[in-house]
Short mmCIF file of C-alpha atoms in Angstrom, two decimals:
data_model
loop_
_atom_site.label_atom_id
_atom_site.label_comp_id
_atom_site.label_asym_id
_atom_site.label_seq_id
_atom_site.Cartn_x
_atom_site.Cartn_y
_atom_site.Cartn_z
CA UNK I 1 -150.21 -181.52 -40.06
CA UNK I 2 -146.84 -183.15 -40.37
CA UNK I 3 -146.47 -184.46 -43.85
CA UNK I 4 -142.86 -185.53 -43.81
CA UNK I 5 -142.34 -188.69 -45.79
CA UNK I 6 -141.34 -191.32 -43.27
CA UNK I 7 -140.62 -193.87 -45.90
CA UNK I 8 -136.89 -194.00 -46.39
CA UNK I 9 -135.24 -193.47 -49.69
CA UNK I 10 -134.39 -197.13 -49.86
CA UNK I 11 -138.08 -197.92 -49.44
CA UNK I 12 -138.67 -195.73 -52.44
CA UNK I 13 -136.15 -197.79 -54.31
CA UNK I 14 -137.93 -200.92 -53.22
CA UNK I 15 -141.15 -199.41 -54.40
CA UNK I 16 -139.97 -198.05 -57.67
CA UNK I 17 -137.08 -200.38 -58.36
CA UNK I 18 -139.70 -202.71 -59.78
CA UNK I 19 -140.18 -200.45 -62.75
CA UNK I 20 -136.47 -200.21 -63.35
CA UNK I 21 -136.00 -203.93 -62.97
CA UNK I 22 -138.82 -204.75 -65.35
CA UNK I 23 -137.23 -202.44 -67.86
CA UNK I 24 -133.99 -204.33 -67.64
CA UNK I 25 -135.63 -207.75 -67.76
CA UNK I 26 -137.91 -206.77 -70.62
CA UNK I 27 -134.95 -205.36 -72.45
CA UNK I 28 -133.08 -208.60 -72.03
CA UNK I 29 -136.16 -210.42 -73.32
CA UNK I 30 -136.08 -208.30 -76.46
CA UNK I 31 -138.92 -205.89 -75.75
CA UNK I 32 -137.71 -202.41 -76.48
CA UNK I 33 -138.37 -200.08 -73.60
CA UNK I 34 -137.17 -196.52 -73.98
CA UNK I 35 -135.51 -197.35 -77.25
CA UNK I 36 -134.64 -194.89 -79.95
CA UNK I 37 -133.40 -196.53 -83.13
CA UNK I 38 -130.27 -195.02 -84.54
CA UNK I 39 -130.75 -196.94 -87.78
CA UNK I 40 -128.43 -194.74 -89.75
CA UNK I 41 -125.68 -195.12 -87.22
CA UNK I 42 -124.91 -198.44 -88.86
CA UNK I 43 -121.89 -198.95 -91.06
CA UNK I 44 -120.20 -202.04 -92.37
CA UNK I 45 -117.12 -200.85 -90.55
CA UNK I 46 -118.81 -201.18 -87.17
CA UNK I 47 -118.18 -204.12 -84.88
CA UNK I 48 -121.17 -204.43 -82.50
CA UNK I 49 -120.77 -202.89 -79.05
CA UNK I 50 -122.60 -200.90 -76.42
CA UNK I 51 -121.97 -197.73 -74.45
CA UNK I 52 -123.76 -196.18 -71.49
CA UNK I 53 -124.22 -192.64 -70.28
CA UNK I 54 -124.60 -191.12 -66.83
CA UNK I 55 -125.08 -187.40 -66.36
CA UNK I 56 -125.79 -184.49 -64.04
CA UNK I 57 -125.31 -185.91 -60.56
CA UNK I 58 -124.90 -182.40 -59.01
CA UNK I 59 -123.17 -183.69 -55.88
CA UNK I 60 -123.18 -181.50 -52.76
CA UNK I 61 -120.40 -181.53 -50.17
CA UNK I 62 -122.62 -182.96 -47.41
CA UNK I 63 -121.82 -186.56 -46.42
CA UNK I 64 -124.45 -189.13 -47.32
CA UNK I 65 -126.41 -186.64 -49.42
CA UNK I 66 -129.26 -188.22 -51.34
CA UNK I 67 -127.64 -187.28 -54.65
CA UNK I 68 -124.58 -189.37 -53.70
CA UNK I 69 -126.89 -192.33 -53.30
CA UNK I 70 -128.65 -191.59 -56.56
CA UNK I 71 -125.32 -191.55 -58.41
CA UNK I 72 -124.47 -194.84 -56.71
CA UNK I 73 -127.78 -196.20 -58.02
CA UNK I 74 -126.83 -195.08 -61.53
CA UNK I 75 -123.47 -196.82 -61.26
CA UNK I 76 -125.18 -199.97 -59.98
CA UNK I 77 -127.72 -199.80 -62.79
CA UNK I 78 -125.00 -199.65 -65.44
CA UNK I 79 -122.95 -202.36 -63.73
CA UNK I 80 -126.03 -204.60 -63.72
CA UNK I 81 -126.58 -204.38 -67.48
CA UNK I 82 -126.61 -207.90 -68.85
CA UNK I 83 -124.58 -206.90 -71.87
CA UNK I 84 -121.88 -204.65 -70.52
CA UNK I 85 -121.04 -201.40 -72.30
CA UNK I 86 -117.48 -200.98 -73.58
CA UNK I 87 -117.35 -197.59 -71.89
CA UNK I 88 -119.48 -195.11 -69.99
CA UNK I 89 -119.73 -191.44 -70.86
CA UNK I 90 -120.26 -189.02 -68.01
CA UNK I 91 -122.12 -186.00 -69.43
CA UNK I 92 -121.02 -183.25 -67.02
CA UNK I 93 -122.11 -181.58 -63.78
CA UNK I 94 -120.59 -184.07 -61.36
CA UNK I 95 -120.52 -181.29 -58.76
CA UNK I 96 -123.11 -178.69 -57.75
CA UNK I 97 -120.75 -175.90 -56.68
CA UNK I 98 -117.55 -176.94 -58.47
CA UNK I 99 -115.57 -177.61 -55.31
CA UNK I 100 -112.72 -180.11 -55.26
CA UNK I 101 -114.38 -182.26 -52.59
CA UNK I 102 -117.53 -182.58 -54.66
CA UNK I 103 -115.58 -183.54 -57.78
CA UNK I 104 -113.46 -185.99 -55.78
CA UNK I 105 -116.57 -187.58 -54.29
CA UNK I 106 -118.00 -188.03 -57.78
CA UNK I 107 -114.79 -189.52 -59.05
CA UNK I 108 -114.77 -191.99 -56.15
CA UNK I 109 -118.36 -193.12 -56.75
CA UNK I 110 -117.84 -193.35 -60.52
CA UNK I 111 -114.67 -195.40 -59.96
CA UNK I 112 -117.02 -198.26 -59.08
CA UNK I 113 -118.14 -198.51 -62.69
CA UNK I 114 -117.01 -201.80 -64.23
CA UNK I 115 -116.44 -200.30 -67.70
CA UNK I 116 -113.95 -197.51 -68.25
CA UNK I 117 -115.29 -193.97 -68.20
CA UNK I 118 -114.92 -190.91 -70.43
CA UNK I 119 -115.86 -187.50 -69.01
CA UNK I 120 -116.77 -184.05 -70.28
CA UNK I 121 -117.36 -181.05 -68.00
CA UNK I 122 -120.53 -179.17 -67.13
CA UNK I 123 -120.77 -175.58 -65.95
CA UNK I 124 -121.20 -176.67 -62.32
CA UNK I 125 -117.82 -178.45 -62.52
CA UNK I 126 -115.99 -175.57 -64.08
CA UNK I 127 -116.51 -171.99 -62.96
CA UNK I 128 -115.14 -172.00 -59.41
CA UNK I 129 -111.56 -172.43 -60.64
CA UNK I 130 -112.06 -172.43 -64.43
CA UNK I 131 -111.74 -176.20 -64.57
CA UNK I 132 -108.44 -176.49 -62.70
CA UNK I 133 -109.64 -179.16 -60.23
CA UNK I 134 -111.67 -180.91 -62.91
CA UNK I 135 -108.72 -181.13 -65.31
CA UNK I 136 -106.50 -182.32 -62.47
CA UNK I 137 -108.85 -185.24 -61.88
CA UNK I 138 -110.17 -186.04 -65.34
CA UNK I 139 -107.66 -184.64 -67.83
CA UNK I 140 -108.41 -182.95 -71.11
CA UNK I 141 -111.85 -181.36 -71.42
CA UNK I 142 -112.32 -182.19 -75.10
CA UNK I 143 -111.12 -185.24 -76.95
CA UNK I 144 -111.88 -187.81 -79.63
CA UNK I 145 -111.24 -191.49 -80.19
CA UNK I 146 -112.20 -194.28 -82.56
CA UNK I 147 -113.87 -197.35 -81.22
CA UNK I 148 -114.92 -200.39 -83.26
CA UNK I 149 -115.62 -198.34 -86.37
CA UNK I 150 -117.31 -195.34 -84.71
CA UNK I 151 -115.65 -191.95 -84.22
CA UNK I 152 -116.42 -190.44 -80.80
CA UNK I 153 -115.96 -186.77 -79.97
CA UNK I 154 -116.27 -185.12 -76.54
CA UNK I 155 -116.74 -181.34 -76.28
CA UNK I 156 -116.45 -178.81 -73.52
CA UNK I 157 -119.58 -176.91 -74.54
CA UNK I 158 -120.05 -174.64 -71.51
CA UNK I 159 -117.45 -171.95 -72.20
CA UNK I 160 -118.62 -168.34 -71.90
CA UNK I 161 -116.71 -165.15 -72.55
CA UNK I 162 -115.10 -163.50 -69.53
CA UNK I 163 -117.87 -161.61 -67.72
CA UNK I 164 -116.22 -161.60 -64.31
CA UNK I 165 -112.91 -159.70 -64.61
CA UNK I 166 -114.41 -156.34 -65.50
CA UNK I 167 -117.08 -156.71 -62.80
CA UNK I 168 -114.45 -157.71 -60.26
CA UNK I 169 -116.30 -160.87 -59.24
CA UNK I 170 -114.70 -163.38 -56.89
CA UNK I 171 -114.35 -166.99 -58.00
CA UNK I 172 -117.30 -167.92 -55.81
CA UNK I 173 -119.44 -165.13 -57.27
CA UNK I 174 -118.53 -166.30 -60.76
CA UNK I 175 -119.53 -169.83 -59.83
CA UNK I 176 -122.82 -168.67 -58.31
CA UNK I 177 -123.59 -166.65 -61.43
CA UNK I 178 -123.07 -169.75 -63.58
CA UNK I 179 -125.07 -171.98 -61.20
CA UNK I 180 -128.21 -169.97 -61.97
CA UNK I 181 -130.13 -171.77 -64.67
CA UNK I 182 -132.64 -169.08 -65.48
CA UNK I 183 -131.47 -165.83 -67.09
CA UNK I 184 -127.85 -166.94 -67.22
CA UNK I 185 -125.67 -164.07 -66.04
CA UNK I 186 -122.69 -165.40 -67.97
CA UNK I 187 -124.72 -165.40 -71.17
CA UNK I 188 -124.88 -168.10 -73.80
CA UNK I 189 -122.12 -170.67 -73.85
CA UNK I 190 -120.46 -172.70 -76.56
CA UNK I 191 -117.35 -174.70 -77.46
CA UNK I 192 -115.60 -171.53 -78.79
CA UNK I 193 -112.95 -171.02 -81.50
CA UNK I 194 -110.18 -173.33 -80.21
CA UNK I 195 -112.40 -176.42 -80.25
CA UNK I 196 -113.97 -175.50 -83.59
CA UNK I 197 -110.51 -175.38 -85.14
CA UNK I 198 -109.57 -178.64 -83.45
CA UNK I 199 -112.80 -180.27 -84.66
CA UNK I 200 -112.10 -179.34 -88.28
CA UNK I 201 -108.72 -181.05 -88.09
CA UNK I 202 -110.06 -183.98 -86.09
CA UNK I 203 -112.60 -185.04 -88.69
CA UNK I 204 -110.71 -183.92 -91.82
CA UNK I 205 -109.42 -187.37 -92.75
CA UNK I 206 -112.50 -189.39 -91.81
CA UNK I 207 -114.59 -190.81 -94.65
CA UNK I 208 -118.22 -189.61 -94.81
CA UNK I 209 -119.60 -193.08 -94.07
CA UNK I 210 -117.92 -193.16 -90.65
CA UNK I 211 -120.60 -193.04 -87.94
CA UNK I 212 -119.82 -190.05 -85.71
CA UNK I 213 -121.04 -189.74 -82.12
CA UNK I 214 -120.60 -186.50 -80.18
CA UNK I 215 -120.89 -185.85 -76.45
CA UNK I 216 -121.55 -182.40 -75.06
CA UNK I 217 -123.01 -181.15 -71.82
CA UNK I 218 -125.50 -178.90 -73.59
CA UNK I 219 -127.64 -179.73 -76.63
CA UNK I 220 -126.15 -178.91 -80.03
CA UNK I 221 -129.33 -177.13 -81.07
CA UNK I 222 -131.32 -174.12 -79.90
CA UNK I 223 -133.74 -175.69 -77.45
CA UNK I 224 -134.29 -173.01 -74.78
CA UNK I 225 -131.47 -170.44 -74.58
CA UNK I 226 -132.82 -168.83 -71.39
CA UNK I 227 -131.82 -171.98 -69.50
CA UNK I 228 -128.72 -172.42 -71.67
CA UNK I 229 -130.39 -175.42 -73.32
CA UNK I 230 -128.21 -174.57 -76.31
CA UNK I 231 -124.64 -174.37 -77.60
CA UNK I 232 -123.98 -171.04 -79.30
CA UNK I 233 -121.69 -172.44 -81.98
CA UNK I 234 -123.80 -175.54 -82.67
CA UNK I 235 -124.53 -174.37 -86.26
CA UNK I 236 -120.77 -174.30 -86.94
CA UNK I 237 -120.34 -177.73 -85.35
CA UNK I 238 -123.16 -179.14 -87.46
CA UNK I 239 -121.63 -177.58 -90.56
CA UNK I 240 -118.21 -179.14 -89.90
CA UNK I 241 -119.91 -182.50 -89.37
CA UNK I 242 -122.26 -182.13 -92.35
CA UNK I 243 -120.13 -184.32 -94.63
CA UNK I 244 -120.97 -187.41 -92.60
CA UNK I 245 -123.91 -189.65 -93.41
CA UNK I 246 -124.86 -189.89 -89.77
CA UNK I 247 -124.01 -187.98 -86.63
CA UNK I 248 -125.50 -188.77 -83.22
CA UNK I 249 -125.26 -186.20 -80.44
CA UNK I 250 -125.70 -187.23 -76.82
CA UNK I 251 -126.02 -184.46 -74.26
CA UNK I 252 -126.84 -183.84 -70.61
CA UNK I 253 -127.76 -180.54 -68.90
CA UNK I 254 -131.49 -180.69 -69.67
CA UNK I 255 -132.31 -183.30 -66.96
CA UNK I 256 -135.02 -184.81 -69.16
CA UNK I 257 -135.57 -187.02 -72.16
CA UNK I 258 -135.56 -184.95 -75.34
CA UNK I 259 -134.96 -185.83 -78.96
CA UNK I 260 -134.35 -183.80 -82.08
CA UNK I 261 -133.08 -184.25 -85.60
CA UNK I 262 -131.45 -181.52 -87.66
CA UNK I 263 -129.98 -182.52 -91.01
CA UNK I 264 -127.69 -185.52 -90.46
CA UNK I 265 -127.58 -185.02 -86.68
CA UNK I 266 -129.77 -186.96 -84.28
CA UNK I 267 -129.78 -185.42 -80.83
CA UNK I 268 -130.61 -187.27 -77.63
CA UNK I 269 -130.84 -185.71 -74.17
CA UNK I 270 -130.07 -187.85 -71.13
CA UNK I 271 -131.94 -187.92 -67.83
CA UNK I 272 -130.03 -186.70 -64.79
CA UNK I 273 -129.33 -188.71 -61.65
CA UNK I 274 -130.18 -185.74 -59.38
CA UNK I 275 -133.55 -184.19 -60.23
CA UNK I 276 -135.74 -183.79 -63.33
CA UNK I 277 -136.44 -180.39 -64.87
CA UNK I 278 -139.81 -179.31 -66.18
CA UNK I 279 -140.02 -178.94 -69.93
CA UNK I 280 -139.40 -175.35 -71.01
CA UNK I 281 -142.17 -173.34 -72.69
CA UNK I 282 -141.28 -174.11 -76.29
CA UNK I 283 -142.90 -176.19 -78.99
CA UNK I 284 -140.58 -179.04 -79.90
CA UNK I 285 -140.52 -181.06 -83.09
CA UNK I 286 -140.94 -184.34 -81.25
CA UNK I 287 -143.18 -183.69 -78.24
CA UNK I 288 -143.71 -187.44 -77.87
CA UNK I 289 -140.08 -187.70 -76.75
CA UNK I 290 -140.90 -185.88 -73.50
CA UNK I 291 -141.07 -188.12 -70.45
CA UNK I 292 -144.09 -188.03 -68.16
CA UNK I 293 -144.24 -185.35 -65.52
CA UNK I 294 -142.35 -186.65 -62.49
CA UNK I 295 -144.24 -187.41 -59.28
CA UNK I 296 -142.62 -185.16 -56.65
CA UNK I 297 -143.55 -187.73 -53.99
CA UNK I 298 -141.39 -190.34 -55.69
CA UNK I 299 -137.74 -189.41 -55.30
CA UNK I 300 -136.66 -191.81 -58.04
CA UNK I 301 -139.06 -190.57 -60.66
CA UNK I 302 -137.78 -188.68 -63.69
CA UNK I 303 -134.14 -189.74 -63.32
CA UNK I 304 -131.99 -192.48 -64.77
CA UNK I 305 -129.23 -193.46 -67.15
CA UNK I 306 -128.91 -194.34 -70.82
CA UNK I 307 -127.40 -197.08 -72.93
CA UNK I 308 -126.78 -197.25 -76.65
CA UNK I 309 -125.85 -200.06 -78.97
CA UNK I 310 -124.03 -199.86 -82.27
CA UNK I 311 -123.88 -202.51 -85.00
CA UNK I 312 -123.41 -202.74 -88.78
CA UNK I 313 -127.20 -202.49 -89.16
CA UNK I 314 -127.71 -199.41 -87.01
CA UNK I 315 -127.90 -198.40 -83.43
CA UNK I 316 -130.32 -197.93 -80.59
CA UNK I 317 -130.41 -195.62 -77.64
CA UNK I 318 -132.35 -196.70 -74.60
CA UNK I 319 -133.26 -194.62 -71.58
CA UNK I 320 -133.03 -196.56 -68.32
CA UNK I 321 -135.19 -194.67 -65.81
CA UNK I 322 -134.93 -195.39 -62.09
CA UNK I 323 -138.73 -195.35 -61.99
CA UNK I 324 -140.77 -195.74 -65.12
CA UNK I 325 -141.53 -192.30 -66.53
CA UNK I 326 -141.35 -193.02 -70.23
CA UNK I 327 -144.06 -192.39 -72.82
CA UNK I 328 -145.06 -195.14 -75.29
CA UNK I 329 -142.98 -193.32 -77.89
CA UNK I 330 -139.87 -193.63 -75.75
CA UNK I 331 -140.69 -197.22 -74.82
CA UNK I 332 -141.44 -198.49 -78.28
CA UNK I 333 -138.76 -196.64 -80.16
CA UNK I 334 -138.80 -194.62 -83.33
CA UNK I 335 -137.35 -194.99 -86.76
CA UNK I 336 -134.99 -192.23 -87.66
CA UNK H 1 -203.89 -140.31 -73.14
CA UNK H 2 -204.02 -143.86 -74.40
CA UNK H 3 -202.38 -146.71 -72.56
CA UNK H 4 -199.84 -146.92 -75.35
CA UNK H 5 -198.91 -143.27 -74.93
CA UNK H 6 -198.69 -143.59 -71.15
CA UNK H 7 -196.26 -146.48 -71.55
CA UNK H 8 -194.27 -144.52 -74.11
CA UNK H 9 -194.04 -141.52 -71.86
CA UNK H 10 -193.10 -143.67 -68.87
CA UNK H 11 -190.33 -145.42 -70.85
CA UNK H 12 -189.05 -142.04 -71.95
CA UNK H 13 -188.88 -140.82 -68.37
CA UNK H 14 -187.07 -143.90 -67.19
CA UNK H 15 -184.50 -143.63 -69.98
CA UNK H 16 -184.01 -139.94 -69.20
CA UNK H 17 -183.49 -140.75 -65.54
CA UNK H 18 -180.93 -143.43 -66.36
CA UNK H 19 -179.12 -141.12 -68.76
CA UNK H 20 -179.09 -138.30 -66.24
CA UNK H 21 -177.77 -140.49 -63.45
CA UNK H 22 -175.10 -141.86 -65.77
CA UNK H 23 -173.97 -138.35 -66.56
CA UNK H 24 -174.12 -137.43 -62.90
CA UNK H 25 -172.20 -140.57 -61.95
CA UNK H 26 -169.59 -139.95 -64.60
CA UNK H 27 -169.19 -136.37 -63.55
CA UNK H 28 -168.67 -137.30 -59.90
CA UNK H 29 -166.48 -140.43 -60.53
CA UNK H 30 -162.73 -140.50 -59.95
CA UNK H 31 -160.12 -143.20 -60.40
CA UNK H 32 -159.94 -145.24 -57.22
CA UNK H 33 -156.23 -144.45 -56.86
CA UNK H 34 -153.93 -141.76 -58.11
CA UNK H 35 -150.94 -142.67 -60.25
CA UNK H 36 -148.68 -142.02 -57.27
CA UNK H 37 -150.73 -144.30 -55.05
CA UNK H 38 -150.64 -147.05 -57.68
CA UNK H 39 -146.89 -146.65 -58.01
CA UNK H 40 -146.49 -147.02 -54.25
CA UNK H 41 -148.65 -150.15 -54.31
CA UNK H 42 -146.66 -151.64 -57.18
CA UNK H 43 -143.46 -150.96 -55.28
CA UNK H 44 -144.74 -152.82 -52.21
CA UNK H 45 -145.85 -155.73 -54.38
CA UNK H 46 -142.43 -155.92 -56.05
CA UNK H 47 -140.69 -155.90 -52.66
CA UNK H 48 -142.66 -159.04 -51.81
CA UNK H 49 -142.02 -160.58 -55.26
CA UNK H 50 -138.28 -159.89 -54.97
CA UNK H 51 -138.17 -161.40 -51.49
CA UNK H 52 -140.04 -164.40 -52.85
CA UNK H 53 -137.51 -164.73 -55.67
CA UNK H 54 -134.67 -164.69 -53.13
CA UNK H 55 -136.36 -167.28 -50.91
CA UNK H 56 -137.07 -169.38 -54.01
CA UNK H 57 -133.33 -169.37 -54.68
CA UNK H 58 -132.20 -170.31 -51.20
CA UNK H 59 -131.98 -167.15 -49.06
CA UNK H 60 -133.50 -168.80 -45.96
CA UNK H 61 -131.24 -171.67 -44.82
CA UNK H 62 -133.90 -173.19 -42.52
CA UNK H 63 -135.89 -174.17 -45.61
CA UNK H 64 -133.46 -177.01 -46.35
CA UNK H 65 -130.94 -179.40 -44.82
CA UNK H 66 -129.41 -180.60 -48.07
CA UNK H 67 -128.55 -177.50 -50.09
CA UNK H 68 -131.66 -177.62 -52.25
CA UNK H 69 -133.83 -174.61 -52.97
CA UNK H 70 -137.18 -174.36 -54.76
CA UNK H 71 -135.27 -173.06 -57.78
CA UNK H 72 -133.28 -176.30 -58.22
CA UNK H 73 -136.30 -178.12 -59.62
CA UNK H 74 -138.45 -175.12 -60.54
CA UNK H 75 -136.46 -172.65 -62.65
CA UNK H 76 -138.59 -169.59 -63.41
CA UNK H 77 -141.11 -171.16 -61.00
CA UNK H 78 -141.86 -173.67 -63.78
CA UNK H 79 -144.10 -176.60 -62.84
CA UNK H 80 -144.98 -175.02 -59.51
CA UNK H 81 -148.39 -174.41 -61.05
CA UNK H 82 -150.04 -172.10 -58.52
CA UNK H 83 -152.94 -171.65 -60.93
CA UNK H 84 -153.90 -175.32 -60.57
CA UNK H 85 -154.50 -175.22 -56.82
CA UNK H 86 -156.37 -176.19 -54.72
CA UNK H 87 -155.84 -179.71 -55.98
CA UNK H 88 -155.64 -183.30 -54.86
CA UNK H 89 -152.21 -184.38 -53.60
CA UNK H 90 -151.34 -188.05 -53.21
CA UNK H 91 -149.10 -187.58 -50.14
CA UNK H 92 -151.95 -185.88 -48.27
CA UNK H 93 -154.76 -187.91 -49.87
CA UNK H 94 -156.84 -184.77 -49.91
CA UNK H 95 -157.19 -181.46 -51.65
CA UNK H 96 -154.45 -179.01 -50.62
CA UNK H 97 -153.65 -175.33 -51.11
CA UNK H 98 -150.57 -174.15 -52.96
CA UNK H 99 -149.06 -172.98 -49.66
CA UNK H 100 -149.40 -176.50 -48.25
CA UNK H 101 -147.66 -177.82 -51.36
CA UNK H 102 -144.79 -175.37 -50.84
CA UNK H 103 -144.38 -176.58 -47.26
CA UNK H 104 -144.48 -180.18 -48.46
CA UNK H 105 -141.57 -179.44 -50.84
CA UNK H 106 -139.65 -177.65 -48.10
CA UNK H 107 -140.12 -180.56 -45.73
CA UNK H 108 -139.57 -183.48 -48.11
CA UNK H 109 -137.23 -182.93 -51.06
CA UNK H 110 -135.48 -180.05 -49.28
CA UNK H 111 -135.54 -181.59 -45.78
CA UNK H 112 -136.15 -178.20 -44.18
CA UNK H 113 -138.42 -176.59 -41.60
CA UNK H 114 -141.86 -175.62 -42.85
CA UNK H 115 -142.81 -171.96 -43.08
CA UNK H 116 -145.72 -170.38 -41.21
CA UNK H 117 -148.54 -170.88 -43.71
CA UNK H 118 -149.81 -167.37 -43.01
CA UNK H 119 -146.42 -165.74 -42.51
CA UNK H 120 -144.61 -163.07 -44.52
CA UNK H 121 -142.12 -165.48 -46.11
CA UNK H 122 -144.85 -167.73 -47.48
CA UNK H 123 -146.63 -164.62 -48.69
CA UNK H 124 -143.47 -163.50 -50.50
CA UNK H 125 -142.97 -166.90 -52.12
CA UNK H 126 -146.57 -166.82 -53.24
CA UNK H 127 -146.14 -163.29 -54.59
CA UNK H 128 -143.19 -164.43 -56.74
CA UNK H 129 -144.69 -167.63 -58.12
CA UNK H 130 -148.13 -166.13 -58.73
CA UNK H 131 -146.58 -163.09 -60.38
CA UNK H 132 -144.75 -165.27 -62.87
CA UNK H 133 -147.94 -167.16 -63.64
CA UNK H 134 -149.92 -164.04 -64.48
CA UNK H 135 -152.40 -164.47 -67.29
CA UNK H 136 -152.65 -168.24 -67.08
CA UNK H 137 -156.19 -169.52 -66.61
CA UNK H 138 -157.08 -170.70 -63.11
CA UNK H 139 -157.51 -174.44 -63.42
CA UNK H 140 -157.92 -176.16 -60.06
CA UNK H 141 -157.58 -179.84 -60.68
CA UNK H 142 -155.55 -182.99 -60.66
CA UNK H 143 -151.80 -183.39 -60.52
CA UNK H 144 -151.33 -185.83 -63.36
CA UNK H 145 -150.88 -183.57 -66.37
CA UNK H 146 -147.74 -181.92 -67.66
CA UNK H 147 -148.98 -178.42 -67.02
CA UNK H 148 -148.49 -175.47 -69.28
CA UNK H 149 -145.07 -173.92 -68.70
CA UNK H 150 -144.58 -170.19 -68.35
CA UNK H 151 -142.50 -168.11 -70.68
CA UNK H 152 -140.08 -165.62 -69.18
CA UNK H 153 -138.37 -163.42 -71.73
CA UNK H 154 -135.60 -161.84 -69.72
CA UNK H 155 -134.29 -160.94 -66.29
CA UNK H 156 -136.02 -162.40 -63.27
CA UNK H 157 -139.45 -162.27 -64.87
CA UNK H 158 -140.48 -159.09 -63.03
CA UNK H 159 -139.15 -155.52 -62.77
CA UNK H 160 -136.17 -155.70 -60.46
CA UNK H 161 -133.17 -153.69 -59.47
CA UNK H 162 -130.40 -154.60 -61.93
CA UNK H 163 -127.54 -156.55 -60.37
CA UNK H 164 -125.16 -154.82 -62.79
CA UNK H 165 -123.33 -158.00 -63.68
CA UNK H 166 -124.84 -158.77 -66.99
CA UNK H 167 -127.37 -160.84 -68.82
CA UNK H 168 -130.00 -160.93 -66.06
CA UNK H 169 -130.54 -157.19 -66.09
CA UNK H 170 -131.51 -156.73 -69.73
#
């Protein structure tokens, strides 16, 4: 029996766009869908603003690939936000195989964003040429800036020690080794010594009541190391940032909604725009922050973008799924 | 001899017979396979599992037209849930086997050509995914739940020839 889905992808959008649209409308009407309160992110220094996040588009070289269209949907979703974000953070893994054409395609699609964009790399962007093409297109791979009273920090969190020279691997073999999610051949990654030193200096003069927001491809906590759902030097990062009243960490890589809180750091994982990953076999502190299992027959399910607002009274992070896959916990929000 | 004694004697004889046959059976029994035979069987199984692992990670290009492999969405065969089949599938509107589900994934998200349901490649894929799901209870059912994920401690999840390039071979 032929079971090929004859409905086109755009039909899917028509079918499932309803859920996304209702989310946006309801949000505008003041009903919190997919909202996580960042109440401690507030500070009298903060002038209200919003940001958005797009992550993990995993573009292939093929023209008209469905992931291109899904990234376009993400851009359209952010551009359609009634209250526009001041900037958009791209959370890494623009490309699937790290080739220049894939990165260039991503850059072209993301250029359609109305707000300006900040980018950090993912492992899929990096290991073909050790970030040469990526840096050529997007600049420095770690950075910080202050915006309306909040200090933002972007990390390159996917750096592993050289495992390829001694083995005599080609660039492509190195890339393929890093593309494997399970049993990572390159081992556990992190931001490494240079960025740790830079971070110490970067935050040295900030007062503890400054809200700090970090961006990294991988989570800054030990979620599931086998799939590199971790950053090896996260404990050091958290220690350096421990003087602050509130730190919020946004990350990609996990292709799923996930939430955690360690000390002063609230951690929020963004959905991908390419495909959702199953939850790994670990018990998490906040199981209610796991989205519903995606319907494989619905090519929009389990993916989306994210927006966050910041004000003197606190902040909120809101997942914006393409199709509605959020639990009541994620829809109604939580106090943190 | 009273009836009671007859019964007692009869019971004794039956028990003796059972005991004797058990001893006889035990004496004549042998393991169904020798250690060498079992080793050879295990080797053949692992050849299929390894081939399944490779197919799962994109070794047959006809299984896709967009670069996607099973492993993109199902690392460590997670959420492929072979232990929950046969089960109802919305796209078919009927109960399907796991092999039919694999072909559905190949044809739809991966845009590829379906495999022969009874062929060696499907068998290999099944060998890999089922192997990783060892020990999970068989729970044929509905598709709605977030199913129990599988834990893989190291390597590929099964004994395999080390690649010699690091972490995966531990």
